[in-house]
CSV table of C-alpha atoms in Angstrom, one decimal:
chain,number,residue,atom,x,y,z
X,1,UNK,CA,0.0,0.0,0.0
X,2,UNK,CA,1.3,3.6,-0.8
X,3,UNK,CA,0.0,6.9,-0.7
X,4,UNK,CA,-1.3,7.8,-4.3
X,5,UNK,CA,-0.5,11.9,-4.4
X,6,UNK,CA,-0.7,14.9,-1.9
X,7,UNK,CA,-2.9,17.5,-2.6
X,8,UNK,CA,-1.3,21.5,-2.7
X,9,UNK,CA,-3.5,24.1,-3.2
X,10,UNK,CA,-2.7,26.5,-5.7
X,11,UNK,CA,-4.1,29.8,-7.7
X,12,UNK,CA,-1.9,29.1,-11.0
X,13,UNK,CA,-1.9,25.8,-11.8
X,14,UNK,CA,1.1,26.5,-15.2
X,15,UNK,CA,2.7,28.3,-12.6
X,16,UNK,CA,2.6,25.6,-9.9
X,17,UNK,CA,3.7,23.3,-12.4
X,18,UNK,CA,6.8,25.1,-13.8
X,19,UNK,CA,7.9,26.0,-10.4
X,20,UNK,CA,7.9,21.8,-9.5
X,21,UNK,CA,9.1,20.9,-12.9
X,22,UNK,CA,11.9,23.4,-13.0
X,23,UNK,CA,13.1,23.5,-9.4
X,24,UNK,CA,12.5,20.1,-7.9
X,25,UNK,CA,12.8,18.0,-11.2
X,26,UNK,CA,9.0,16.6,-11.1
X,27,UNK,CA,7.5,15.1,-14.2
X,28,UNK,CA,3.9,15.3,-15.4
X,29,UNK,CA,2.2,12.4,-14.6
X,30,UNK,CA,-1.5,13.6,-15.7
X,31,UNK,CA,-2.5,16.6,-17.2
X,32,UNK,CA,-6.7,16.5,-17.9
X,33,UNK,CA,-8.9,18.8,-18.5
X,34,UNK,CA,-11.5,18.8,-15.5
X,35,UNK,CA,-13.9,21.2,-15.6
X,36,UNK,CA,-15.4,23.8,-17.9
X,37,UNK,CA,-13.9,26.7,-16.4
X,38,UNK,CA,-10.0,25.5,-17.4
X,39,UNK,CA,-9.7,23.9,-14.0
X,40,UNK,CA,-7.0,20.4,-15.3
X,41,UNK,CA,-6.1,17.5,-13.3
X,42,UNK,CA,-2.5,17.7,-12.5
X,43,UNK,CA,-0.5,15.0,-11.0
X,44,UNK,CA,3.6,15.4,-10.9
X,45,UNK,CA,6.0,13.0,-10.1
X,46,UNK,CA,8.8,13.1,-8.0
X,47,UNK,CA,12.4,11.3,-8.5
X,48,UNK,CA,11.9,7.7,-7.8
X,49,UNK,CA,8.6,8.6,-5.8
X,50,UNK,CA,5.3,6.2,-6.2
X,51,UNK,CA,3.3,9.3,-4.3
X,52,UNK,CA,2.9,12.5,-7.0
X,53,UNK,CA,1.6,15.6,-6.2
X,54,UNK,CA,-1.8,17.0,-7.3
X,55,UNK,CA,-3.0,20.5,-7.1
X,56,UNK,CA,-6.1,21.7,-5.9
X,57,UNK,CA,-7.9,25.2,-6.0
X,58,UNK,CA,-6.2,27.5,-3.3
X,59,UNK,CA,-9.7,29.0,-1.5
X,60,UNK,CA,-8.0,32.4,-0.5
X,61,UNK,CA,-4.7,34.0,-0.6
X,62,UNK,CA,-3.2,33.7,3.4
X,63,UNK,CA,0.2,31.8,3.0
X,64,UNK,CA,0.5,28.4,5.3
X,65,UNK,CA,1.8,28.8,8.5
X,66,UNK,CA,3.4,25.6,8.6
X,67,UNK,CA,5.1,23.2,6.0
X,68,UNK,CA,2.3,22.0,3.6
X,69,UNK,CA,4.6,19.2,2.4
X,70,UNK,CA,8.0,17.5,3.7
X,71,UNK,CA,10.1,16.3,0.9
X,72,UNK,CA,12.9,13.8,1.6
X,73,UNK,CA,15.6,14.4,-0.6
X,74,UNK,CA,19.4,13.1,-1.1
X,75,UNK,CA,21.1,16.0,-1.8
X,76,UNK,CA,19.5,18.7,0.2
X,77,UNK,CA,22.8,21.2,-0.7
X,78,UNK,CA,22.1,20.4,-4.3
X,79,UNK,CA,18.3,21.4,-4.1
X,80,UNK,CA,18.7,24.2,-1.8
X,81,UNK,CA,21.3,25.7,-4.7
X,82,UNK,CA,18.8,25.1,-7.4
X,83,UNK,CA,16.4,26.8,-5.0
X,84,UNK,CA,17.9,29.5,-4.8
X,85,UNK,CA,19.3,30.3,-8.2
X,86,UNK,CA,16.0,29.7,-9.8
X,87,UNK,CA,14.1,32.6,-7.5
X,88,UNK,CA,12.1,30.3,-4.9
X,89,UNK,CA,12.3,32.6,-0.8
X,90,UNK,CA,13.9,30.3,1.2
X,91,UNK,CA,12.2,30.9,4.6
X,92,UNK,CA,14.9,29.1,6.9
X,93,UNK,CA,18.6,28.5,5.6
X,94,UNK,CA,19.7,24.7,6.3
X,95,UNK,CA,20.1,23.6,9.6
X,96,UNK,CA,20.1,20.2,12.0
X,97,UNK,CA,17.0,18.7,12.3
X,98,UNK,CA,16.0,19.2,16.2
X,99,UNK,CA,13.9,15.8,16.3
X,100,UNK,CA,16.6,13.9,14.6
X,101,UNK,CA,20.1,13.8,14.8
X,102,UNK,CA,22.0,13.9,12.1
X,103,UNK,CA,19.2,15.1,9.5
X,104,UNK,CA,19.3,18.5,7.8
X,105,UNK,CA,16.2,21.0,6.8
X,106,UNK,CA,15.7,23.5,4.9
X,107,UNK,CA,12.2,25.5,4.2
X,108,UNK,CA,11.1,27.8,1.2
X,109,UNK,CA,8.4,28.9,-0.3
X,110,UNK,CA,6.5,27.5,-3.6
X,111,UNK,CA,5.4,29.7,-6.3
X,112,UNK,CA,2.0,29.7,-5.3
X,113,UNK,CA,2.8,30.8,-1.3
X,114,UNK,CA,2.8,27.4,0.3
X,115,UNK,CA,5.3,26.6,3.0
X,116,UNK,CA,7.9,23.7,2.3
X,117,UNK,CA,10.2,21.7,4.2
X,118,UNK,CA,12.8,19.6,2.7
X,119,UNK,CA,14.8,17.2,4.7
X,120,UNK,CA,17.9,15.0,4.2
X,121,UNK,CA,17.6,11.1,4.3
């Protein structure tokens, strides 16, 4: 059993999916028209991931508070880089994990306002 995607909400959904495509590498995994208003069905992939991500309508415009998502990734220097030299805010700069020993994190911001965490294996 697995998790089949994560729902983000998001305004854009061409600019939600460059931002994933282009700074964390996704794929498109389903791209459908949904509804008559130009609302699509968009799933991503990560890297190696069974679980994609799909985006739903964002209801108003107040940023997260908290991380929306945790991404796991294996190169968190890498990421953080490409981040950064693509435009994303990065909220908190890297930095030990304080429930795990040993792990790193790192937090930005999406292109649609949400509140990430990425965290090393």
């Amino acid at each position: 059993m697995h998790i089949q995607f994560a729902e983000l909400p998001v305004f854009d959904q061409e600019r939600a999916k460059a931002f994933y495509i282009d700074h964390l590498n996704c794929r498109v995994v389903t791209d459908q028209q949904m509804s008559d208003d130009g609302w699509r069905w968009i799933e991503l992939g990560f890297p190696g991931a069974d679980t994609t991500l799909h985006f739903l309508r964002r209801k108003d415009e107040t940023p997260s508070e908290g991380p929306v998502l945790v991404l796991v990734d294996n190169d968190i220097d890498v990421t953080v880089q490409r981040l950064k030299s693509r435009g994303a805010k990065i909220i908190s700069e890297p930095r030990p994990a304080p429930w795990q020993p040993g792990r790193t994190i790192v937090e930005f911001r999406d292109s649609e306002g949400n509140h990430m965490m990425i965290t090393s294996r």
